[in-house]
Coordinates of C-alpha atoms in Angstrom, one line a residue:
Chain A
M1 CA -12.9 5.0 -39.0
S2 CA -14.3 8.2 -39.3
T3 CA -17.1 6.8 -41.2
T4 CA -19.2 6.0 -38.5
Q5 CA -23.3 6.8 -38.7
T6 CA -23.8 7.9 -35.4
P7 CA -23.2 12.0 -35.0
T8 CA -23.1 11.6 -31.0
E9 CA -20.3 11.8 -29.0
P10 CA -18.7 8.2 -28.8
A11 CA -19.6 6.3 -25.7
P12 CA -16.5 5.1 -23.7
A13 CA -15.6 1.9 -25.7
P14 CA -17.2 -1.0 -24.0
S15 CA -14.0 -2.6 -22.6
V16 CA -13.7 0.4 -20.6
Q17 CA -16.8 -0.3 -18.9
R18 CA -16.0 -4.0 -18.6
L19 CA -13.1 -3.0 -17.1
A20 CA -14.2 -0.6 -14.5
R21 CA -17.2 -3.0 -13.6
Q22 CA -17.5 -3.4 -9.7
R23 CA -16.8 -7.2 -8.5
S24 CA -19.4 -9.2 -7.0
L25 CA -20.2 -8.5 -3.4
W26 CA -19.0 -12.1 -2.9
E27 CA -15.5 -11.6 -4.6
R28 CA -15.0 -8.2 -2.8
T29 CA -15.4 -9.8 0.8
N30 CA -13.0 -11.0 3.2
K31 CA -13.5 -15.0 3.6
A32 CA -11.8 -14.7 6.5
T33 CA -14.2 -12.3 7.8
V34 CA -17.3 -14.2 6.7
V35 CA -15.9 -17.5 8.5
M36 CA -15.6 -15.6 11.6
A37 CA -19.1 -13.9 11.2
G38 CA -20.5 -17.8 10.7
V39 CA -18.3 -18.7 14.2
T40 CA -20.1 -16.1 15.9
L41 CA -23.3 -16.8 15.0
V42 CA -22.8 -20.4 16.2
V43 CA -21.3 -19.2 19.4
F44 CA -24.2 -16.8 19.5
V45 CA -27.1 -19.5 19.3
F46 CA -25.0 -21.8 21.1
F47 CA -25.3 -19.5 24.3
A48 CA -28.6 -18.6 23.5
V49 CA -29.8 -22.0 23.6
A50 CA -27.5 -23.1 26.7
D51 CA -28.9 -20.3 28.8
S52 CA -32.1 -18.8 28.9
A53 CA -30.5 -15.1 30.7
F54 CA -28.2 -14.7 27.5
L55 CA -30.8 -13.6 25.1
T56 CA -32.3 -11.0 27.2
F57 CA -31.9 -7.1 26.7
A58 CA -30.7 -6.4 29.7
N59 CA -27.5 -8.9 28.8
L60 CA -27.3 -7.9 25.4
S61 CA -27.1 -4.4 26.7
N62 CA -24.6 -5.5 29.0
L63 CA -22.9 -7.4 26.3
A64 CA -22.5 -4.3 24.2
T65 CA -21.0 -2.3 27.1
Q66 CA -18.1 -4.6 27.7
V67 CA -17.2 -4.7 23.9
G68 CA -17.3 -0.7 23.8
P69 CA -13.7 -0.5 24.8
V70 CA -12.3 -3.3 22.7
L71 CA -13.9 -2.3 19.7
I72 CA -13.0 1.5 20.3
V73 CA -9.0 0.5 20.5
G74 CA -9.5 -2.4 17.8
V75 CA -10.8 0.0 15.2
A76 CA -7.5 2.0 15.8
M77 CA -5.7 -1.3 16.2
T78 CA -6.8 -2.6 13.0
F79 CA -4.8 0.3 11.3
V80 CA -1.9 -0.1 12.7
I81 CA -1.9 -3.9 12.2
T82 CA -2.9 -3.1 8.7
A83 CA 0.2 -0.6 8.3
G84 CA 2.4 -4.1 9.4
Q85 CA 2.7 -2.5 12.7
I86 CA 1.7 -3.3 16.2
D87 CA 0.8 -1.7 19.3
L88 CA 1.0 -3.5 22.9
S89 CA 0.9 -0.3 24.9
V90 CA -3.0 0.2 24.7
G91 CA -3.6 -1.8 27.8
S92 CA -0.9 0.3 29.6
I93 CA -2.3 3.6 28.2
V94 CA -6.3 2.7 29.2
A95 CA -5.2 2.3 32.9
F96 CA -2.9 5.2 33.1
V97 CA -5.5 7.4 31.5
A98 CA -8.0 6.2 33.9
A99 CA -6.0 6.5 37.3
I100 CA -4.7 10.0 35.9
S101 CA -8.3 11.1 34.9
A102 CA -9.7 10.0 38.2
Q103 CA -6.6 11.7 39.7
L104 CA -7.3 14.8 38.0
L105 CA -11.1 14.7 39.1
V106 CA -10.1 14.4 42.6
A107 CA -7.9 17.6 42.3
G108 CA -10.6 19.3 41.4
W109 CA -10.3 19.8 37.7
D110 CA -13.8 20.1 36.0
S111 CA -15.1 17.3 34.0
S112 CA -14.8 18.8 30.6
L113 CA -11.1 19.5 31.2
V114 CA -10.7 16.0 32.2
M115 CA -12.4 14.7 29.5
V116 CA -9.8 16.6 26.6
A117 CA -7.2 15.9 29.1
A118 CA -7.7 12.2 28.9
L119 CA -7.8 12.3 25.0
L120 CA -4.7 14.3 24.4
M121 CA -2.8 11.9 26.9
G122 CA -3.7 8.9 25.0
L123 CA -2.8 10.9 21.6
G124 CA 0.4 12.2 23.3
W125 CA 1.3 8.3 24.1
G126 CA 0.2 7.2 21.0
L127 CA 2.7 9.9 19.2
V128 CA 5.7 8.8 21.3
N129 CA 5.2 5.2 19.8
G130 CA 4.6 6.4 16.8
W131 CA 7.3 9.0 16.6
F132 CA 9.9 6.0 17.5
T133 CA 8.6 3.5 15.1
A134 CA 8.2 5.8 12.2
Y135 CA 10.7 8.3 12.9
Q136 CA 13.5 6.4 14.5
G137 CA 13.1 3.4 12.8
I138 CA 12.6 1.0 16.0
P139 CA 10.3 -1.7 15.4
A140 CA 7.0 -0.9 16.7
F141 CA 7.0 -4.1 18.8
I142 CA 10.0 -3.3 20.6
V143 CA 8.8 0.8 21.1
T144 CA 5.2 -0.2 22.4
L145 CA 6.7 -3.4 24.3
A146 CA 8.6 -0.4 26.3
T147 CA 6.0 2.0 26.6
L148 CA 3.9 -0.9 27.7
S149 CA 6.2 -1.1 30.8
V150 CA 6.8 2.5 31.2
V151 CA 3.4 3.9 30.8
R152 CA 1.8 1.6 33.4
G153 CA 4.9 2.3 35.9
L154 CA 4.0 6.0 35.7
A155 CA 0.3 5.2 36.5
L156 CA 1.4 2.9 39.5
F157 CA 4.1 4.9 40.7
Q158 CA 1.6 8.3 40.3
T159 CA -1.2 6.3 42.3
E160 CA 1.0 4.0 44.6
G161 CA -1.2 1.3 43.6
F162 CA -4.4 2.6 45.1
S163 CA -7.4 2.5 43.0
V164 CA -8.9 6.6 42.6
P165 CA -12.7 6.7 43.2
I166 CA -14.4 9.3 41.2
A167 CA -17.2 11.1 43.0
S168 CA -20.4 10.1 41.9
T169 CA -21.5 13.7 41.4
T170 CA -18.9 14.8 38.5
F171 CA -20.4 14.7 35.1
V172 CA -17.5 12.0 34.2
A173 CA -19.0 9.5 36.5
K174 CA -23.0 10.4 35.2
L175 CA -21.4 9.6 31.8
G176 CA -20.6 6.1 32.9
T177 CA -24.2 5.4 34.2
A178 CA -26.0 7.1 31.4
K179 CA -28.0 5.3 28.7
W180 CA -29.9 6.1 25.5
L181 CA -32.4 3.8 23.8
G182 CA -31.5 1.4 26.9
F183 CA -27.7 1.0 25.9
S184 CA -24.8 2.7 27.6
V185 CA -22.6 5.7 26.3
T186 CA -19.7 3.5 25.8
A187 CA -21.6 1.4 23.4
W188 CA -22.9 4.3 21.3
I189 CA -19.4 5.5 21.2
A190 CA -18.0 2.4 20.0
L191 CA -20.7 2.4 17.2
A192 CA -19.7 5.8 16.3
V193 CA -15.7 4.8 16.1
V194 CA -16.8 1.7 14.4
V195 CA -18.6 4.3 11.3
V196 CA -15.3 6.8 11.4
G197 CA -13.0 3.8 11.0
L198 CA -15.3 2.3 8.3
V199 CA -15.0 5.5 6.2
L200 CA -11.3 6.5 7.2
L201 CA -10.0 3.0 6.0
H202 CA -12.3 2.5 3.1
A203 CA -12.8 6.0 1.7
T204 CA -9.9 8.2 2.6
R205 CA -6.3 8.4 1.1
F206 CA -5.1 8.2 4.6
G207 CA -6.6 4.6 4.8
Q208 CA -5.3 3.6 1.1
Y209 CA -2.0 4.4 2.3
V210 CA -2.1 2.6 5.2
I211 CA -3.0 -0.8 3.3
G212 CA -0.1 0.4 0.8
I213 CA 2.3 0.7 3.6
G214 CA 1.4 -2.5 5.0
A215 CA 1.7 -4.1 1.8
A216 CA 5.2 -2.3 0.4
A217 CA 6.3 0.8 1.9
E218 CA 8.6 1.6 -0.6
S219 CA 6.2 1.5 -3.3
V220 CA 4.0 3.9 -1.6
R221 CA 7.2 6.1 -0.2
R222 CA 8.2 6.3 -4.1
A223 CA 4.9 7.6 -5.1
G224 CA 5.2 10.1 -3.2
V225 CA 3.5 9.8 0.3
N226 CA 4.9 10.6 3.5
V227 CA 5.1 7.2 5.2
K228 CA 6.5 8.2 7.9
L229 CA 3.8 10.6 8.6
V230 CA 1.1 8.1 8.0
T231 CA 2.9 5.5 10.2
M232 CA 3.0 7.7 13.0
A233 CA -0.8 8.5 12.8
A234 CA -1.7 5.4 12.8
L235 CA -0.1 4.7 16.1
G236 CA -1.3 8.1 17.4
F237 CA -4.9 7.0 16.4
S238 CA -4.4 3.6 18.2
G239 CA -3.1 5.6 21.6
L240 CA -6.0 8.3 21.2
A241 CA -8.6 5.6 21.0
A242 CA -6.7 3.8 24.3
G243 CA -7.3 7.4 25.9
L244 CA -11.0 7.6 24.8
A245 CA -11.2 3.9 26.1
G246 CA -9.5 4.6 29.3
L247 CA -11.5 7.2 30.0
L248 CA -15.2 5.4 29.6
I249 CA -13.8 2.8 31.5
A250 CA -12.9 4.8 34.6
A251 CA -16.3 6.6 34.3
R252 CA -18.2 3.1 34.3
L253 CA -16.1 1.6 37.3
G254 CA -16.3 5.1 39.3
S255 CA -12.4 4.6 39.8
G256 CA -9.5 4.8 37.7
S257 CA -6.7 2.2 38.7
A258 CA -3.2 1.9 37.4
N259 CA -4.1 -2.2 37.7
S260 CA -7.1 -2.1 35.4
A261 CA -7.0 -3.1 31.7
Q262 CA -4.3 -5.9 32.3
G263 CA -4.2 -8.1 29.2
F264 CA -6.1 -5.7 27.6
E265 CA -4.0 -5.3 24.5
L266 CA -3.7 -9.0 23.7
T267 CA -7.8 -9.0 24.0
V268 CA -7.8 -6.0 21.5
I269 CA -5.0 -7.7 19.2
A270 CA -7.0 -11.2 19.3
A271 CA -10.2 -9.4 18.0
V272 CA -8.4 -7.5 15.0
V273 CA -6.7 -10.8 14.3
L274 CA -10.2 -12.9 14.5
G275 CA -11.4 -10.7 12.1
G276 CA -9.4 -11.5 9.0
T277 CA -6.9 -8.4 9.8
S278 CA -3.7 -9.8 8.0
L279 CA -0.8 -9.8 10.9
L280 CA 1.6 -9.3 8.3
G281 CA -0.3 -5.8 7.4
G282 CA -1.6 -5.1 4.0
R283 CA -5.1 -6.2 4.6
G284 CA -7.6 -4.9 7.2
T285 CA -10.8 -5.2 7.8
I286 CA -13.2 -2.9 10.4
V287 CA -16.1 -5.0 9.7
G288 CA -14.4 -8.0 10.3
T289 CA -12.6 -6.1 13.9
L290 CA -16.3 -5.3 14.8
I291 CA -17.1 -9.4 14.9
G292 CA -13.9 -10.5 16.5
A293 CA -14.5 -7.8 19.4
L294 CA -17.9 -9.6 19.6
L295 CA -17.0 -13.1 19.4
T296 CA -13.9 -12.6 22.1
Q297 CA -17.0 -10.7 24.8
I298 CA -19.8 -13.2 23.7
I299 CA -17.6 -16.2 24.9
A300 CA -16.5 -14.2 28.0
N301 CA -20.0 -13.1 28.7
G302 CA -21.5 -16.4 28.2
L303 CA -19.4 -18.4 30.0
T304 CA -19.9 -16.2 32.9
L305 CA -23.7 -16.7 32.5
L306 CA -23.1 -20.5 32.3
S307 CA -20.9 -20.3 36.1
V308 CA -18.0 -21.8 34.2
S309 CA -15.0 -21.7 36.3
P310 CA -13.3 -17.9 35.6
Y311 CA -10.2 -19.5 35.1
L312 CA -11.6 -21.6 32.1
T313 CA -12.5 -18.3 30.5
P314 CA -8.9 -17.5 29.0
I315 CA -8.1 -21.5 28.0
I316 CA -11.4 -21.1 25.7
T317 CA -10.7 -17.8 24.2
G318 CA -7.1 -19.0 23.8
T319 CA -7.9 -21.8 22.0
V320 CA -10.5 -20.3 19.6
L321 CA -7.8 -17.4 18.5
V322 CA -5.7 -20.0 17.5
L323 CA -8.1 -22.2 15.6
V324 CA -9.3 -19.1 14.4
V325 CA -5.9 -17.5 13.1
W326 CA -5.4 -20.9 11.7
I327 CA -8.0 -21.0 9.4
N328 CA -7.5 -17.3 9.0
L329 CA -3.5 -18.1 7.3
R330 CA -4.9 -21.3 5.9
G331 CA -7.6 -19.1 4.2
R332 CA -6.1 -19.3 0.7
D333 CA -5.6 -22.9 0.9
L334 CA -9.1 -23.5 2.1
A335 CA -10.7 -21.2 -0.7
W336 CA -8.8 -23.1 -3.3
F337 CA -9.9 -26.5 -1.6
V338 CA -13.8 -25.4 -1.7
Q339 CA -13.4 -24.1 -5.3
R340 CA -11.6 -27.2 -6.5
L341 CA -14.1 -29.3 -4.9
T342 CA -17.1 -27.5 -6.7
R343 CA -15.4 -27.3 -10.1
R344 CA -14.8 -31.3 -10.0
S345 CA -18.2 -31.9 -9.1
Chain B
M1 CA 4.0 13.7 -42.4
A2 CA 7.1 13.7 -39.7
E3 CA 7.4 10.1 -39.5
D4 CA 8.7 10.1 -43.2
L5 CA 11.7 12.3 -42.6
P6 CA 14.8 10.9 -41.5
V7 CA 15.0 11.0 -38.0
D8 CA 17.7 13.6 -37.9
Q9 CA 16.2 16.1 -39.7
R10 CA 13.0 16.4 -37.6
G11 CA 14.5 18.4 -34.9
D12 CA 12.6 16.8 -32.1
L13 CA 15.7 15.8 -29.8
L14 CA 13.9 14.9 -26.4
V15 CA 17.4 14.3 -24.3
E16 CA 21.2 14.9 -25.0
L17 CA 23.5 13.3 -22.7
A18 CA 27.2 14.5 -23.3
G19 CA 30.3 13.6 -21.4
I20 CA 28.5 12.3 -18.4
T21 CA 31.0 11.3 -15.8
K22 CA 30.0 9.6 -12.0
S23 CA 32.4 8.5 -9.8
Y24 CA 31.6 6.9 -6.2
G25 CA 34.9 7.6 -4.4
P26 CA 37.7 6.2 -6.5
V27 CA 35.2 4.1 -8.4
K28 CA 34.6 5.6 -11.8
S29 CA 31.1 4.5 -12.8
L30 CA 30.5 6.6 -15.9
R31 CA 33.8 7.8 -17.6
G32 CA 32.2 10.2 -20.0
V33 CA 28.9 9.1 -21.6
D34 CA 27.2 10.9 -25.1
L35 CA 23.4 9.4 -25.5
T36 CA 21.0 11.2 -27.5
L37 CA 16.9 10.1 -27.5
R38 CA 14.3 11.3 -29.7
R39 CA 10.6 12.0 -29.8
G40 CA 8.4 8.3 -30.6
E41 CA 12.1 6.4 -30.5
V42 CA 12.9 3.3 -29.1
L43 CA 16.4 3.5 -27.8
G44 CA 18.5 0.1 -26.9
L45 CA 21.2 0.6 -23.8
V46 CA 23.2 -2.4 -23.7
G47 CA 26.5 -3.3 -22.1
D48 CA 27.8 -6.1 -20.1
N49 CA 27.1 -6.0 -15.9
G50 CA 28.8 -3.4 -14.4
A51 CA 29.3 -1.2 -17.6
G52 CA 27.1 1.7 -16.1
K53 CA 23.8 1.3 -18.1
S54 CA 21.6 1.6 -14.2
T55 CA 23.8 4.1 -12.8
L56 CA 23.2 6.4 -16.0
M57 CA 19.4 6.0 -16.1
K58 CA 19.8 6.7 -12.3
V59 CA 21.6 10.4 -13.3
L60 CA 18.6 10.6 -15.8
A61 CA 15.8 10.1 -13.4
G62 CA 17.3 12.3 -10.9
A63 CA 18.1 9.4 -8.2
V64 CA 22.0 9.9 -8.6
Q65 CA 23.9 13.0 -9.2
H66 CA 26.5 13.4 -11.8
D67 CA 30.0 14.9 -11.4
D68 CA 30.3 16.4 -14.6
G69 CA 29.1 16.9 -18.3
E70 CA 25.6 18.3 -19.5
I71 CA 21.9 17.0 -19.6
R72 CA 19.9 18.6 -22.0
V73 CA 16.4 18.3 -22.3
H74 CA 14.3 19.6 -25.3
G75 CA 17.7 21.5 -26.1
K76 CA 17.6 22.9 -22.6
P77 CA 20.7 22.1 -20.0
V78 CA 18.9 20.9 -16.6
R79 CA 20.2 19.4 -13.5
F80 CA 18.3 17.4 -11.4
S81 CA 19.0 17.0 -7.7
T82 CA 15.8 14.9 -7.0
P83 CA 13.8 12.3 -8.7
A84 CA 10.7 15.1 -8.7
D85 CA 12.9 17.3 -10.6
A86 CA 13.1 14.9 -13.4
Q87 CA 9.6 14.2 -13.0
A88 CA 9.0 18.0 -13.7
E89 CA 11.0 17.7 -16.8
K90 CA 8.7 14.6 -17.7
I91 CA 11.1 11.7 -17.5
G92 CA 9.6 8.8 -16.2
I93 CA 11.2 5.6 -14.8
V94 CA 9.9 1.8 -14.2
Y95 CA 12.5 0.2 -11.8
Q96 CA 12.8 -3.6 -12.0
D97 CA 11.1 -3.9 -8.5
L98 CA 8.0 -2.1 -10.1
A99 CA 7.0 -0.2 -6.9
L100 CA 3.0 -1.7 -6.8
C101 CA 1.1 -3.0 -3.5
D102 CA 0.0 -6.0 -3.8
T103 CA -3.0 -5.9 -1.5
L104 CA -4.2 -3.0 -3.6
D105 CA -6.3 -3.5 -6.8
V106 CA -5.2 -2.2 -10.1
A107 CA -6.6 1.4 -10.3
S108 CA -5.4 2.0 -6.7
N109 CA -1.9 1.0 -7.9
L110 CA -2.3 3.6 -10.9
F111 CA -3.2 6.5 -8.8
L112 CA -1.3 5.9 -5.8
G113 CA -0.7 9.0 -4.4
R114 CA -2.6 10.9 -6.2
E115 CA -6.1 9.5 -6.0
P116 CA -9.1 11.4 -7.7
K117 CA -10.7 13.2 -4.9
R118 CA -14.7 14.3 -3.9
G119 CA -14.1 16.5 -1.1
P120 CA -12.4 14.3 1.7
F121 CA -13.1 11.1 0.3
I122 CA -11.4 9.1 -2.6
D123 CA -13.8 9.2 -5.8
R124 CA -13.5 5.4 -6.8
K125 CA -16.2 5.3 -9.5
A126 CA -13.7 7.9 -10.9
M127 CA -10.3 6.4 -10.1
H128 CA -11.6 3.2 -11.7
E129 CA -13.2 4.8 -15.0
Q130 CA -9.4 6.6 -15.3
A131 CA -7.7 3.3 -14.8
A132 CA -9.9 1.5 -17.3
R133 CA -9.5 3.9 -19.7
I134 CA -5.7 4.3 -19.5
L135 CA -5.5 0.5 -19.8
A136 CA -7.8 0.0 -22.7
D137 CA -5.6 2.6 -24.1
L138 CA -2.5 0.7 -24.0
H139 CA -4.5 -2.5 -24.5
V140 CA -3.3 -3.6 -21.1
K141 CA -4.6 -7.3 -20.4
V142 CA -6.4 -7.1 -17.1
T143 CA -9.6 -8.7 -16.2
S144 CA -11.0 -5.8 -14.2
T145 CA -9.1 -2.5 -12.3
H146 CA -10.5 -4.2 -9.3
Q147 CA -8.1 -7.1 -9.5
E148 CA -5.8 -7.0 -6.8
I149 CA -2.0 -6.4 -8.1
G150 CA -0.7 -9.7 -5.7
T151 CA -3.3 -12.0 -8.2
L152 CA -1.6 -10.6 -11.6
S153 CA 1.1 -12.4 -13.3
G154 CA 4.8 -11.1 -13.4
G155 CA 3.9 -9.4 -17.0
Q156 CA 0.6 -8.6 -16.1
R157 CA 2.4 -6.5 -13.3
Q158 CA 4.9 -5.1 -15.3
T159 CA 2.3 -4.0 -17.8
V160 CA 0.6 -2.0 -15.0
A161 CA 3.6 -0.6 -13.7
I162 CA 4.5 0.8 -17.4
A163 CA 0.9 1.9 -17.9
R164 CA 1.5 3.9 -14.7
A165 CA 4.6 5.4 -15.8
V166 CA 2.5 6.6 -19.0
S167 CA -0.3 7.9 -17.3
F168 CA 2.1 10.6 -16.2
A169 CA 2.2 11.4 -19.7
P170 CA 5.7 11.3 -19.6
D171 CA 7.9 12.7 -22.7
V172 CA 11.0 9.8 -21.9
L173 CA 10.1 7.0 -20.1
I174 CA 12.9 4.6 -19.0
L175 CA 12.1 0.7 -18.5
D176 CA 14.9 -1.0 -16.6
E177 CA 15.0 -5.1 -17.8
P178 CA 11.1 -5.0 -18.1
T179 CA 11.1 -8.5 -19.8
A180 CA 13.3 -10.3 -17.0
A181 CA 12.0 -13.5 -15.9
L182 CA 8.7 -13.3 -17.8
A183 CA 6.9 -16.1 -19.9
V184 CA 7.2 -16.0 -23.8
A185 CA 4.0 -14.9 -24.3
E186 CA 4.2 -12.1 -21.5
V187 CA 7.5 -10.6 -23.3
E188 CA 5.1 -10.1 -26.3
S189 CA 2.6 -8.3 -24.4
V190 CA 5.1 -6.1 -23.2
L191 CA 7.0 -5.0 -26.0
R192 CA 3.8 -4.7 -27.7
L193 CA 3.1 -2.2 -25.3
I194 CA 6.4 -0.6 -25.5
G195 CA 5.5 -0.3 -29.3
E196 CA 2.6 1.4 -28.6
V197 CA 3.5 3.8 -25.8
A198 CA 6.5 4.9 -28.5
A199 CA 3.8 5.5 -31.3
Q200 CA 2.2 8.0 -28.6
G201 CA 5.2 10.2 -29.3
V202 CA 7.3 8.9 -25.8
G203 CA 11.0 8.4 -26.1
V204 CA 11.4 5.0 -24.6
I205 CA 15.0 4.0 -23.2
L206 CA 15.0 0.1 -23.0
I207 CA 17.3 -1.7 -20.8
T208 CA 17.6 -5.1 -21.2
H209 CA 20.1 -8.3 -21.5
R210 CA 17.4 -9.9 -23.9
L211 CA 19.4 -9.1 -27.2
Q212 CA 16.4 -10.5 -29.0
D213 CA 13.8 -7.8 -27.7
L214 CA 16.0 -5.2 -28.9
F215 CA 15.4 -6.1 -32.7
R216 CA 11.7 -6.5 -31.8
V217 CA 11.3 -3.0 -30.5
C218 CA 14.4 -0.6 -30.9
D219 CA 15.1 2.0 -33.4
R220 CA 18.5 2.3 -32.2
I221 CA 21.1 0.9 -30.1
T222 CA 23.8 2.8 -27.6
V223 CA 26.3 0.4 -26.1
M224 CA 28.5 1.2 -23.0
Y225 CA 31.5 -0.8 -21.8
E226 CA 33.3 0.6 -18.7
G227 CA 31.5 3.6 -18.2
Q228 CA 31.6 5.0 -21.7
S229 CA 29.2 4.8 -24.5
V230 CA 31.4 3.3 -27.1
D231 CA 28.5 2.5 -30.1
D232 CA 25.8 4.2 -31.4
A233 CA 23.9 2.1 -34.2
A234 CA 20.7 1.9 -36.0
I235 CA 19.3 -1.4 -35.4
A236 CA 18.7 -2.3 -39.2
D237 CA 22.9 -2.1 -39.3
L238 CA 23.1 -4.9 -37.0
D239 CA 22.5 -8.3 -36.6
I240 CA 23.0 -10.5 -33.1
E241 CA 26.4 -11.5 -33.7
K242 CA 27.8 -8.0 -34.8
L243 CA 25.5 -6.7 -31.4
V244 CA 27.3 -9.0 -29.3
G245 CA 30.7 -8.3 -30.8
L246 CA 29.9 -4.4 -29.8
I247 CA 28.8 -5.4 -26.3
T248 CA 31.8 -7.7 -25.4
R249 CA 34.5 -5.6 -27.6
T250 CA 35.9 -8.3 -29.4
P251 CA 36.9 -7.4 -33.0
Q252 CA 34.4 -7.5 -35.4
P253 CA 35.1 -6.8 -39.2
T254 CA 32.5 -4.0 -38.6
R255 CA 32.3 -0.2 -37.6
T256 CA 34.4 0.6 -34.8
Q257 CA 33.3 4.5 -35.1
P258 CA 30.2 5.7 -33.4
T259 CA 27.7 6.3 -36.2
R260 CA 24.6 8.5 -36.1
T261 CA 21.5 6.7 -37.3
E262 CA 20.3 7.2 -40.7
G263 CA 16.7 6.2 -40.3
S264 CA 13.8 4.6 -37.9
R265 CA 13.2 0.6 -38.6
A266 CA 9.7 1.9 -37.8

């Protein structure tokens, strides 16, 4: 073996390079996400053809603003669901932060302080969820079901159910109406959150451990990772995102109400699951969540434009959700089926 | 070459256990176990269910604390209070459930908890290259380091788990039933891997119920019976009937005294 003629450093064996070679783009993509992207495109084209008002810049900008809060919380929820947890309390946190932020502005707090307070309130509730789930071992479903009730209850108790108006002279109110390149601040922030989510989930240890915990928490723990801290951080992240969404919603509406964002958690979870993130944990996709959030809001937006009865919207959204989750769960069989068809022919 | 000398004269004892005892309340799990392991040796640890094999290995891996007796690693007395202590003494263990994450790829599993980083980000290129090198060195058969663990066969998962343990550069590697529930061809690849690990100078302790595997890879057998080490024999001196006799303690016209091994089977 020492009689090789080449005097240069031996290159890594070809088998090493072959082993480490990146798989093709198609092999790497989440098939459920591809299906959803197709469905979203079909729905988009359908509304574009069905109503001339749909494919206007004004409506698309409006759509982006509507998608914003769902997307912001959806990105954080992707981490929670990928870690095998769930957060049902995000709608209540949105309402709480919206209402209390408005009250703080009325009480004369400066906008900058209110914005910091809004984020801290969201993060605080998220950490409460995370601590009970990760360190006390109570299932997240139960913990966040409880905070869903408590947090909105506190907001209702505090505001006695009244909507609290935000003076249009405050910076927060101006933020709600500000636009840049034709799109609202909410839309831009949502885009930034998507980028942060992408990097965090796919390029950092935190993301790696979130996926690992969803797949096999015990394996990750034995690898020396602080599983409890990572789990609490994921739920803290979704609380923080809900706080941000609450502030942006209050800013846009010009008022904070304890009754806002009813059922918001279901829209968010639907968007995440539609995108291809596994409800069983261990598999998450931020791009999928982006697509899922777009789909749910395109349906809502398009149906409104078509003047379909507003009572029909939840029915259609729910039907799409079931259909898509069905495809999601059967995705493997479907892929296998397609493979068999292509191989036989 | 040192390999040509009888094992005893090489002076490369890795681990010596002497008189290890462990009780769980009134239940005496271990009632005095002696065991030695040398560099580059594959030691089979056999005994019936409940003989205390797994408890003994948990003691050596720091997962369980023994009551009495002495553990010496490289001749130095040690006491492990956590698995991390055992890891610091370069003792690695692969448990039966493997501790892998199904939805992460091979490289991510190999480096779980110690991913190479560039700034705040995981250096995936470096991680996959290092993983490929580890796997190629051990001739582990996977198609790609990008394969998800969940898509691998049982044997491939086992070899990845062993490769992960080996990548910590242990002196001692404990394998708990690595060939249980594997297809025949997969057992072969795991046994070959064990041989390669030992050839790198690692002392391997193999717990298994598949006696035929012991004859394939082991140099020496330590037999446990009701919490005690009762026999220690070179594999060359045994056949399968004698070994079954040692495990079940049925009278055999062979040795009854623990014997020190004379040479390795190589």
